[in-house]
Amino acid sequence: MPSVPNALLQQYVKLTEFLGQVLGPSYEVALHDLTNKERSIIAIANNHISGREIGAPLTNMALSILKDKSYETSDYRLHYYGVAVNGKDLQSSTFFIKDRGRLVGMLCINFDDSRYREISNQIMGLCHPDIFWEGILSRASESAGSANPAVPLKPERFGNSTEAVAADAINRELEHLGVTADRLTSEERLRIISVLDADGIFLLKGAVKDVAAGLHCSQASVYRYLSQLKNDDETP
């Protein structure tokens, strides 16, 4: 186990193990130390859910929280949507660990309810005709996708490296634009980098290199795009 420089976080290491034992194998509990965003996980229980190990980086959701500073007006974020490496949907919640108002860590719980939903669907399938039950599932899906300011629109993704975090963010935006990296225009690259910057991807060391590789451009170009965005923000 890596050393934990913050005495406050040290108290949460055993809590992480405890919660993993109490909640059971359907709940992953991960403790993040924000002094090292690229290797932030310092304790994790039931890591079979996300496949991450100690030393894995912050997720896209954690980076977004750091970027928008929503932790300043809240002590936690509840029940947002996550996606495990194996594609399973997760229900995630994060507790903000603060030291005299300064955010120093995050305690995250990711719940894999897939086996419970499978059992529920089987039971409901026995109770109702297939067409009727498919209609219920469809309406439930539409309801889950409806606008809710408390639920982030982008799911949390889990990776074991900063390269994976950056690559996932880039691929999501490429898919949204419907283009491949080798066919991007300068305007499209600027748009993608703007989204990545807003999501906090560039808070990770080495992100510029990873983004440049993912967008098929030079690191100098990425820095130029970031400078352009900064100048645009400062222009009245």
PDB file of C-alpha atoms in Angstrom:
ATOM      1  CA  MET A   1       0.000   0.000   0.000  1.00  0.00           C
ATOM      2  CA  PRO A   2       1.445   3.443  -0.899  1.00  0.00           C
ATOM      3  CA  SER A   3       2.214   5.942   1.809  1.00  0.00           C
ATOM      4  CA  VAL A   4      -0.535   8.464   2.515  1.00  0.00           C
ATOM      5  CA  PRO A   5       0.935  11.923   3.186  1.00  0.00           C
ATOM      6  CA  ASN A   6      -2.320  13.392   4.475  1.00  0.00           C
ATOM      7  CA  ALA A   7      -3.164  12.261   8.015  1.00  0.00           C
ATOM      8  CA  LEU A   8      -6.869  12.860   7.374  1.00  0.00           C
ATOM      9  CA  LEU A   9      -6.880  10.514   4.394  1.00  0.00           C
ATOM     10  CA  GLN A  10      -5.037   7.883   6.384  1.00  0.00           C
ATOM     11  CA  GLN A  11      -8.156   7.531   8.525  1.00  0.00           C
ATOM     12  CA  TYR A  12     -10.204   6.733   5.422  1.00  0.00           C
ATOM     13  CA  VAL A  13      -7.974   3.867   4.259  1.00  0.00           C
ATOM     14  CA  LYS A  14      -9.372   1.421   6.818  1.00  0.00           C
ATOM     15  CA  LEU A  15     -12.854   2.867   6.298  1.00  0.00           C
ATOM     16  CA  THR A  16     -12.581   1.921   2.622  1.00  0.00           C
ATOM     17  CA  GLU A  17     -11.816  -1.685   3.551  1.00  0.00           C
ATOM     18  CA  PHE A  18     -14.576  -1.678   6.177  1.00  0.00           C
ATOM     19  CA  LEU A  19     -17.243  -0.375   3.818  1.00  0.00           C
ATOM     20  CA  GLY A  20     -16.242  -2.905   1.176  1.00  0.00           C
ATOM     21  CA  GLN A  21     -16.745  -5.720   3.672  1.00  0.00           C
ATOM     22  CA  VAL A  22     -20.015  -4.358   5.067  1.00  0.00           C
ATOM     23  CA  LEU A  23     -21.685  -3.447   1.771  1.00  0.00           C
ATOM     24  CA  GLY A  24     -20.588  -6.610  -0.019  1.00  0.00           C
ATOM     25  CA  PRO A  25     -19.226  -7.579  -3.445  1.00  0.00           C
ATOM     26  CA  SER A  26     -21.727  -5.510  -5.438  1.00  0.00           C
ATOM     27  CA  TYR A  27     -20.224  -2.286  -4.067  1.00  0.00           C
ATOM     28  CA  GLU A  28     -16.813  -0.957  -5.030  1.00  0.00           C
ATOM     29  CA  VAL A  29     -15.305   1.583  -2.613  1.00  0.00           C
ATOM     30  CA  ALA A  30     -12.397   3.726  -3.838  1.00  0.00           C
ATOM     31  CA  LEU A  31     -10.376   6.337  -1.954  1.00  0.00           C
ATOM     32  CA  HIS A  32      -8.672   9.080  -3.993  1.00  0.00           C
ATOM     33  CA  ASP A  33      -5.773  11.281  -2.874  1.00  0.00           C
ATOM     34  CA  LEU A  34      -5.960  14.502  -4.905  1.00  0.00           C
ATOM     35  CA  THR A  35      -2.295  15.392  -4.429  1.00  0.00           C
ATOM     36  CA  ASN A  36      -1.526  12.931  -7.237  1.00  0.00           C
ATOM     37  CA  LYS A  37      -4.284  13.021  -9.847  1.00  0.00           C
ATOM     38  CA  GLU A  38      -2.469  10.620 -12.168  1.00  0.00           C
ATOM     39  CA  ARG A  39      -2.169   7.920  -9.435  1.00  0.00           C
ATOM     40  CA  SER A  40      -4.947   9.018  -7.131  1.00  0.00           C
ATOM     41  CA  ILE A  41      -6.387   5.730  -5.853  1.00  0.00           C
ATOM     42  CA  ILE A  42      -4.693   4.871  -2.553  1.00  0.00           C
ATOM     43  CA  ALA A  43      -7.201   2.277  -1.328  1.00  0.00           C
ATOM     44  CA  ILE A  44      -9.900   0.257  -3.077  1.00  0.00           C
ATOM     45  CA  ALA A  45     -12.264  -2.550  -2.087  1.00  0.00           C
ATOM     46  CA  ASN A  46     -14.123  -4.917  -4.436  1.00  0.00           C
ATOM     47  CA  ASN A  47     -12.169  -3.608  -7.404  1.00  0.00           C
ATOM     48  CA  HIS A  48     -13.473  -6.422  -9.630  1.00  0.00           C
ATOM     49  CA  ILE A  49     -16.351  -4.056 -10.407  1.00  0.00           C
ATOM     50  CA  SER A  50     -14.280  -1.443 -12.287  1.00  0.00           C
ATOM     51  CA  GLY A  51     -11.073  -3.423 -12.803  1.00  0.00           C
ATOM     52  CA  ARG A  52      -8.959  -0.624 -11.351  1.00  0.00           C
ATOM     53  CA  GLU A  53      -5.987  -1.016  -9.061  1.00  0.00           C
ATOM     54  CA  ILE A  54      -4.223   1.144  -6.482  1.00  0.00           C
ATOM     55  CA  GLY A  55      -2.448   3.858  -8.450  1.00  0.00           C
ATOM     56  CA  ALA A  56      -5.235   4.326 -11.018  1.00  0.00           C
ATOM     57  CA  PRO A  57      -6.000   7.954 -11.979  1.00  0.00           C
ATOM     58  CA  LEU A  58      -8.994  10.168 -11.333  1.00  0.00           C
ATOM     59  CA  THR A  59     -12.046   9.502 -13.490  1.00  0.00           C
ATOM     60  CA  ASN A  60     -13.560  11.951 -15.953  1.00  0.00           C
ATOM     61  CA  MET A  61     -16.278  12.716 -13.403  1.00  0.00           C
ATOM     62  CA  ALA A  62     -13.772  13.511 -10.631  1.00  0.00           C
ATOM     63  CA  LEU A  63     -11.832  15.783 -12.991  1.00  0.00           C
ATOM     64  CA  SER A  64     -15.052  17.553 -13.934  1.00  0.00           C
ATOM     65  CA  ILE A  65     -15.839  18.143 -10.250  1.00  0.00           C
ATOM     66  CA  LEU A  66     -12.376  19.649  -9.730  1.00  0.00           C
ATOM     67  CA  LYS A  67     -12.831  21.853 -12.783  1.00  0.00           C
ATOM     68  CA  ASP A  68     -16.284  23.226 -11.934  1.00  0.00           C
ATOM     69  CA  LYS A  69     -15.481  23.397  -8.186  1.00  0.00           C
ATOM     70  CA  SER A  70     -18.939  22.098  -7.277  1.00  0.00           C
ATOM     71  CA  TYR A  71     -17.370  20.609  -4.143  1.00  0.00           C
ATOM     72  CA  GLU A  72     -17.189  24.140  -2.707  1.00  0.00           C
ATOM     73  CA  THR A  73     -20.965  24.269  -2.243  1.00  0.00           C
ATOM     74  CA  SER A  74     -21.627  20.586  -1.539  1.00  0.00           C
ATOM     75  CA  ASP A  75     -20.213  17.807   0.635  1.00  0.00           C
ATOM     76  CA  TYR A  76     -21.104  14.943  -1.704  1.00  0.00           C
ATOM     77  CA  ARG A  77     -22.650  13.969  -5.037  1.00  0.00           C
ATOM     78  CA  LEU A  78     -25.206  11.177  -5.096  1.00  0.00           C
ATOM     79  CA  HIS A  79     -26.496   8.576  -7.541  1.00  0.00           C
ATOM     80  CA  TYR A  80     -24.904   9.512 -10.841  1.00  0.00           C
ATOM     81  CA  TYR A  81     -24.428   7.173 -13.763  1.00  0.00           C
ATOM     82  CA  GLY A  82     -21.203   5.240 -14.286  1.00  0.00           C
ATOM     83  CA  VAL A  83     -20.035   2.622 -16.787  1.00  0.00           C
ATOM     84  CA  ALA A  84     -17.616  -0.146 -15.824  1.00  0.00           C
ATOM     85  CA  VAL A  85     -14.876  -1.423 -18.143  1.00  0.00           C
ATOM     86  CA  ASN A  86     -17.012  -4.466 -18.949  1.00  0.00           C
ATOM     87  CA  GLY A  87     -19.882  -2.182 -19.985  1.00  0.00           C
ATOM     88  CA  LYS A  88     -22.052  -2.723 -16.913  1.00  0.00           C
ATOM     89  CA  ASP A  89     -24.044   0.248 -15.670  1.00  0.00           C
ATOM     90  CA  LEU A  90     -23.122   1.480 -12.202  1.00  0.00           C
ATOM     91  CA  GLN A  91     -24.787   3.792  -9.722  1.00  0.00           C
ATOM     92  CA  SER A  92     -22.083   6.002  -8.234  1.00  0.00           C
ATOM     93  CA  SER A  93     -21.796   8.426  -5.329  1.00  0.00           C
ATOM     94  CA  THR A  94     -18.860  10.504  -4.080  1.00  0.00           C
ATOM     95  CA  PHE A  95     -18.089  12.022  -0.690  1.00  0.00           C
ATOM     96  CA  PHE A  96     -15.787  15.049  -0.713  1.00  0.00           C
ATOM     97  CA  ILE A  97     -13.036  14.872   1.911  1.00  0.00           C
ATOM     98  CA  LYS A  98     -12.052  18.368   2.969  1.00  0.00           C
ATOM     99  CA  ASP A  99      -9.319  19.659   5.250  1.00  0.00           C
ATOM    100  CA  ARG A 100     -10.325  23.093   6.567  1.00  0.00           C
ATOM    101  CA  GLY A 101     -12.311  23.745   3.399  1.00  0.00           C
ATOM    102  CA  ARG A 102      -9.657  22.447   0.998  1.00  0.00           C
ATOM    103  CA  LEU A 103     -10.575  19.375  -1.032  1.00  0.00           C
ATOM    104  CA  VAL A 104      -7.929  16.709  -0.365  1.00  0.00           C
ATOM    105  CA  GLY A 105      -9.665  13.483  -1.304  1.00  0.00           C
ATOM    106  CA  MET A 106     -12.755  11.678  -2.528  1.00  0.00           C
ATOM    107  CA  LEU A 107     -14.427   8.552  -1.209  1.00  0.00           C
ATOM    108  CA  CYS A 108     -16.387   6.950  -4.031  1.00  0.00           C
ATOM    109  CA  ILE A 109     -18.906   4.104  -3.929  1.00  0.00           C
ATOM    110  CA  ASN A 110     -19.932   2.372  -7.154  1.00  0.00           C
ATOM    111  CA  PHE A 111     -22.890  -0.003  -7.010  1.00  0.00           C
ATOM    112  CA  ASP A 112     -23.333  -2.746  -9.609  1.00  0.00           C
ATOM    113  CA  ASP A 113     -27.029  -3.613  -9.494  1.00  0.00           C
ATOM    114  CA  SER A 114     -27.019  -5.733 -12.664  1.00  0.00           C
ATOM    115  CA  ARG A 115     -27.780  -9.055 -10.977  1.00  0.00           C
ATOM    116  CA  TYR A 116     -30.639  -7.506  -9.017  1.00  0.00           C
ATOM    117  CA  ARG A 117     -32.112  -5.986 -12.172  1.00  0.00           C
ATOM    118  CA  GLU A 118     -31.831  -9.335 -13.946  1.00  0.00           C
ATOM    119  CA  ILE A 119     -33.727 -11.044 -11.125  1.00  0.00           C
ATOM    120  CA  SER A 120     -36.306  -8.242 -11.082  1.00  0.00           C
ATOM    121  CA  ASN A 121     -36.829  -8.468 -14.835  1.00  0.00           C
ATOM    122  CA  GLN A 122     -37.297 -12.222 -14.635  1.00  0.00           C
ATOM    123  CA  ILE A 123     -39.883 -11.884 -11.861  1.00  0.00           C
ATOM    124  CA  MET A 124     -41.774  -9.119 -13.669  1.00  0.00           C
ATOM    125  CA  GLY A 125     -41.616 -11.141 -16.855  1.00  0.00           C
ATOM    126  CA  LEU A 126     -43.464 -13.945 -15.074  1.00  0.00           C
ATOM    127  CA  CYS A 127     -46.099 -11.511 -13.804  1.00  0.00           C
ATOM    128  CA  HIS A 128     -46.811  -9.636 -17.050  1.00  0.00           C
ATOM    129  CA  PRO A 129     -47.042 -10.408 -20.781  1.00  0.00           C
ATOM    130  CA  ASP A 130     -43.823  -9.679 -22.673  1.00  0.00           C
ATOM    131  CA  ILE A 131     -45.258  -6.760 -24.669  1.00  0.00           C
ATOM    132  CA  PHE A 132     -46.624  -5.104 -21.519  1.00  0.00           C
ATOM    133  CA  TRP A 133     -43.313  -5.497 -19.665  1.00  0.00           C
ATOM    134  CA  GLU A 134     -41.264  -4.203 -22.628  1.00  0.00           C
ATOM    135  CA  GLY A 135     -43.425  -1.085 -22.566  1.00  0.00           C
ATOM    136  CA  ILE A 136     -42.665  -0.543 -18.873  1.00  0.00           C
ATOM    137  CA  LEU A 137     -38.915  -0.914 -19.473  1.00  0.00           C
ATOM    138  CA  SER A 138     -39.079   1.512 -22.391  1.00  0.00           C
ATOM    139  CA  ARG A 139     -40.858   4.181 -20.333  1.00  0.00           C
ATOM    140  CA  ALA A 140     -38.415   3.664 -17.462  1.00  0.00           C
ATOM    141  CA  SER A 141     -35.493   4.160 -19.846  1.00  0.00           C
ATOM    142  CA  GLU A 142     -36.997   7.370 -21.216  1.00  0.00           C
ATOM    143  CA  SER A 143     -37.596   8.633 -17.685  1.00  0.00           C
ATOM    144  CA  ALA A 144     -33.977   7.900 -16.690  1.00  0.00           C
ATOM    145  CA  GLY A 145     -32.763   9.944 -19.650  1.00  0.00           C
ATOM    146  CA  SER A 146     -34.930  12.962 -18.879  1.00  0.00           C
ATOM    147  CA  ALA A 147     -33.425  16.274 -17.819  1.00  0.00           C
ATOM    148  CA  ASN A 148     -32.370  16.253 -14.184  1.00  0.00           C
ATOM    149  CA  PRO A 149     -29.970  18.942 -12.991  1.00  0.00           C
ATOM    150  CA  ALA A 150     -28.766  16.709 -10.146  1.00  0.00           C
ATOM    151  CA  VAL A 151     -27.630  13.953 -12.541  1.00  0.00           C
ATOM    152  CA  PRO A 152     -24.616  14.556 -14.841  1.00  0.00           C
ATOM    153  CA  LEU A 153     -25.327  13.957 -18.534  1.00  0.00           C
ATOM    154  CA  LYS A 154     -21.975  12.241 -19.136  1.00  0.00           C
ATOM    155  CA  PRO A 155     -21.458   8.893 -17.438  1.00  0.00           C
ATOM    156  CA  GLU A 156     -18.441   8.292 -15.244  1.00  0.00           C
ATOM    157  CA  ARG A 157     -15.835   6.112 -16.945  1.00  0.00           C
ATOM    158  CA  PHE A 158     -13.191   4.100 -15.153  1.00  0.00           C
ATOM    159  CA  GLY A 159      -9.624   3.631 -16.374  1.00  0.00           C
ATOM    160  CA  ASN A 160      -6.354   2.330 -15.005  1.00  0.00           C
ATOM    161  CA  SER A 161      -4.210   4.965 -16.741  1.00  0.00           C
ATOM    162  CA  THR A 162      -4.293   8.631 -17.735  1.00  0.00           C
ATOM    163  CA  GLU A 163      -4.027   7.522 -21.364  1.00  0.00           C
ATOM    164  CA  ALA A 164      -7.261   5.546 -20.978  1.00  0.00           C
ATOM    165  CA  VAL A 165      -9.062   8.511 -19.393  1.00  0.00           C
ATOM    166  CA  ALA A 166      -7.982  10.851 -22.204  1.00  0.00           C
ATOM    167  CA  ALA A 167      -8.694   8.309 -24.946  1.00  0.00           C
ATOM    168  CA  ASP A 168     -12.209   7.667 -23.665  1.00  0.00           C
ATOM    169  CA  ALA A 169     -12.968  11.400 -23.557  1.00  0.00           C
ATOM    170  CA  ILE A 170     -11.635  11.893 -27.083  1.00  0.00           C
ATOM    171  CA  ASN A 171     -13.496   8.906 -28.523  1.00  0.00           C
ATOM    172  CA  ARG A 172     -16.731  10.132 -26.960  1.00  0.00           C
ATOM    173  CA  GLU A 173     -16.390  13.507 -28.682  1.00  0.00           C
ATOM    174  CA  LEU A 174     -15.357  11.958 -32.006  1.00  0.00           C
ATOM    175  CA  GLU A 175     -18.429   9.764 -31.880  1.00  0.00           C
ATOM    176  CA  HIS A 176     -20.563  12.794 -31.062  1.00  0.00           C
ATOM    177  CA  LEU A 177     -19.202  14.638 -34.109  1.00  0.00           C
ATOM    178  CA  GLY A 178     -19.415  11.557 -36.294  1.00  0.00           C
ATOM    179  CA  VAL A 179     -15.846  11.847 -37.608  1.00  0.00           C
ATOM    180  CA  THR A 180     -12.528  10.050 -37.244  1.00  0.00           C
ATOM    181  CA  ALA A 181      -9.439  11.736 -35.835  1.00  0.00           C
ATOM    182  CA  ASP A 182      -7.616  11.749 -39.174  1.00  0.00           C
ATOM    183  CA  ARG A 183     -10.444  13.740 -40.819  1.00  0.00           C
ATOM    184  CA  LEU A 184     -10.838  16.489 -38.228  1.00  0.00           C
ATOM    185  CA  THR A 185     -10.827  20.113 -39.276  1.00  0.00           C
ATOM    186  CA  SER A 186      -9.109  22.774 -37.166  1.00  0.00           C
ATOM    187  CA  GLU A 187     -12.508  24.004 -35.976  1.00  0.00           C
ATOM    188  CA  GLU A 188     -13.518  20.487 -34.907  1.00  0.00           C
ATOM    189  CA  ARG A 189     -10.243  19.976 -33.036  1.00  0.00           C
ATOM    190  CA  LEU A 190     -10.777  23.278 -31.250  1.00  0.00           C
ATOM    191  CA  ARG A 191     -14.317  22.233 -30.310  1.00  0.00           C
ATOM    192  CA  ILE A 192     -13.125  18.889 -28.917  1.00  0.00           C
ATOM    193  CA  ILE A 193     -10.279  20.473 -26.955  1.00  0.00           C
ATOM    194  CA  SER A 194     -12.729  23.009 -25.549  1.00  0.00           C
ATOM    195  CA  VAL A 195     -14.929  20.182 -24.237  1.00  0.00           C
ATOM    196  CA  LEU A 196     -11.935  18.293 -22.840  1.00  0.00           C
ATOM    197  CA  ASP A 197     -10.699  21.434 -21.102  1.00  0.00           C
ATOM    198  CA  ALA A 198     -14.134  22.068 -19.577  1.00  0.00           C
ATOM    199  CA  ASP A 199     -14.175  18.446 -18.374  1.00  0.00           C
ATOM    200  CA  GLY A 200     -10.835  18.890 -16.615  1.00  0.00           C
ATOM    201  CA  ILE A 201      -8.831  16.434 -18.728  1.00  0.00           C
ATOM    202  CA  PHE A 202      -5.858  18.815 -18.827  1.00  0.00           C
ATOM    203  CA  LEU A 203      -5.581  18.711 -15.040  1.00  0.00           C
ATOM    204  CA  LEU A 204      -3.779  15.401 -15.586  1.00  0.00           C
ATOM    205  CA  LYS A 205      -0.044  15.505 -16.206  1.00  0.00           C
ATOM    206  CA  GLY A 206       0.754  14.253 -19.678  1.00  0.00           C
ATOM    207  CA  ALA A 207      -2.760  14.907 -20.953  1.00  0.00           C
ATOM    208  CA  VAL A 208      -1.527  17.245 -23.694  1.00  0.00           C
ATOM    209  CA  LYS A 209       0.619  14.453 -25.123  1.00  0.00           C
ATOM    210  CA  ASP A 210      -2.249  11.941 -24.953  1.00  0.00           C
ATOM    211  CA  VAL A 211      -4.738  14.365 -26.519  1.00  0.00           C
ATOM    212  CA  ALA A 212      -2.310  15.277 -29.305  1.00  0.00           C
ATOM    213  CA  ALA A 213      -1.886  11.590 -30.148  1.00  0.00           C
ATOM    214  CA  GLY A 214      -5.626  10.986 -30.032  1.00  0.00           C
ATOM    215  CA  LEU A 215      -6.430  13.955 -32.283  1.00  0.00           C
ATOM    216  CA  HIS A 216      -3.573  13.302 -34.722  1.00  0.00           C
ATOM    217  CA  CYS A 217      -1.883  16.641 -34.177  1.00  0.00           C
ATOM    218  CA  SER A 218       1.228  17.981 -32.450  1.00  0.00           C
ATOM    219  CA  GLN A 219       1.500  18.913 -28.785  1.00  0.00           C
ATOM    220  CA  ALA A 220       2.299  22.452 -29.928  1.00  0.00           C
ATOM    221  CA  SER A 221      -1.061  22.543 -31.712  1.00  0.00           C
ATOM    222  CA  VAL A 222      -2.880  21.475 -28.549  1.00  0.00           C
ATOM    223  CA  TYR A 223      -1.146  24.224 -26.570  1.00  0.00           C
ATOM    224  CA  ARG A 224      -2.086  26.690 -29.306  1.00  0.00           C
ATOM    225  CA  TYR A 225      -5.738  25.656 -29.160  1.00  0.00           C
ATOM    226  CA  LEU A 226      -5.737  25.973 -25.366  1.00  0.00           C
ATOM    227  CA  SER A 227      -4.176  29.431 -25.613  1.00  0.00           C
ATOM    228  CA  GLN A 228      -6.851  30.439 -28.129  1.00  0.00           C
ATOM    229  CA  LEU A 229      -9.595  29.235 -25.774  1.00  0.00           C
ATOM    230  CA  LYS A 230      -8.055  31.166 -22.891  1.00  0.00           C
ATOM    231  CA  ASN A 231      -7.849  34.335 -24.981  1.00  0.00           C
ATOM    232  CA  ASP A 232     -11.443  33.906 -26.100  1.00  0.00           C
ATOM    233  CA  ASP A 233     -12.541  33.602 -22.462  1.00  0.00           C
ATOM    234  CA  GLU A 234     -10.659  36.768 -21.517  1.00  0.00           C
ATOM    235  CA  THR A 235     -12.060  38.788 -24.411  1.00  0.00           C
ATOM    236  CA  PRO A 236     -15.012  40.965 -23.254  1.00  0.00           C
TER     237      PRO A 236
END
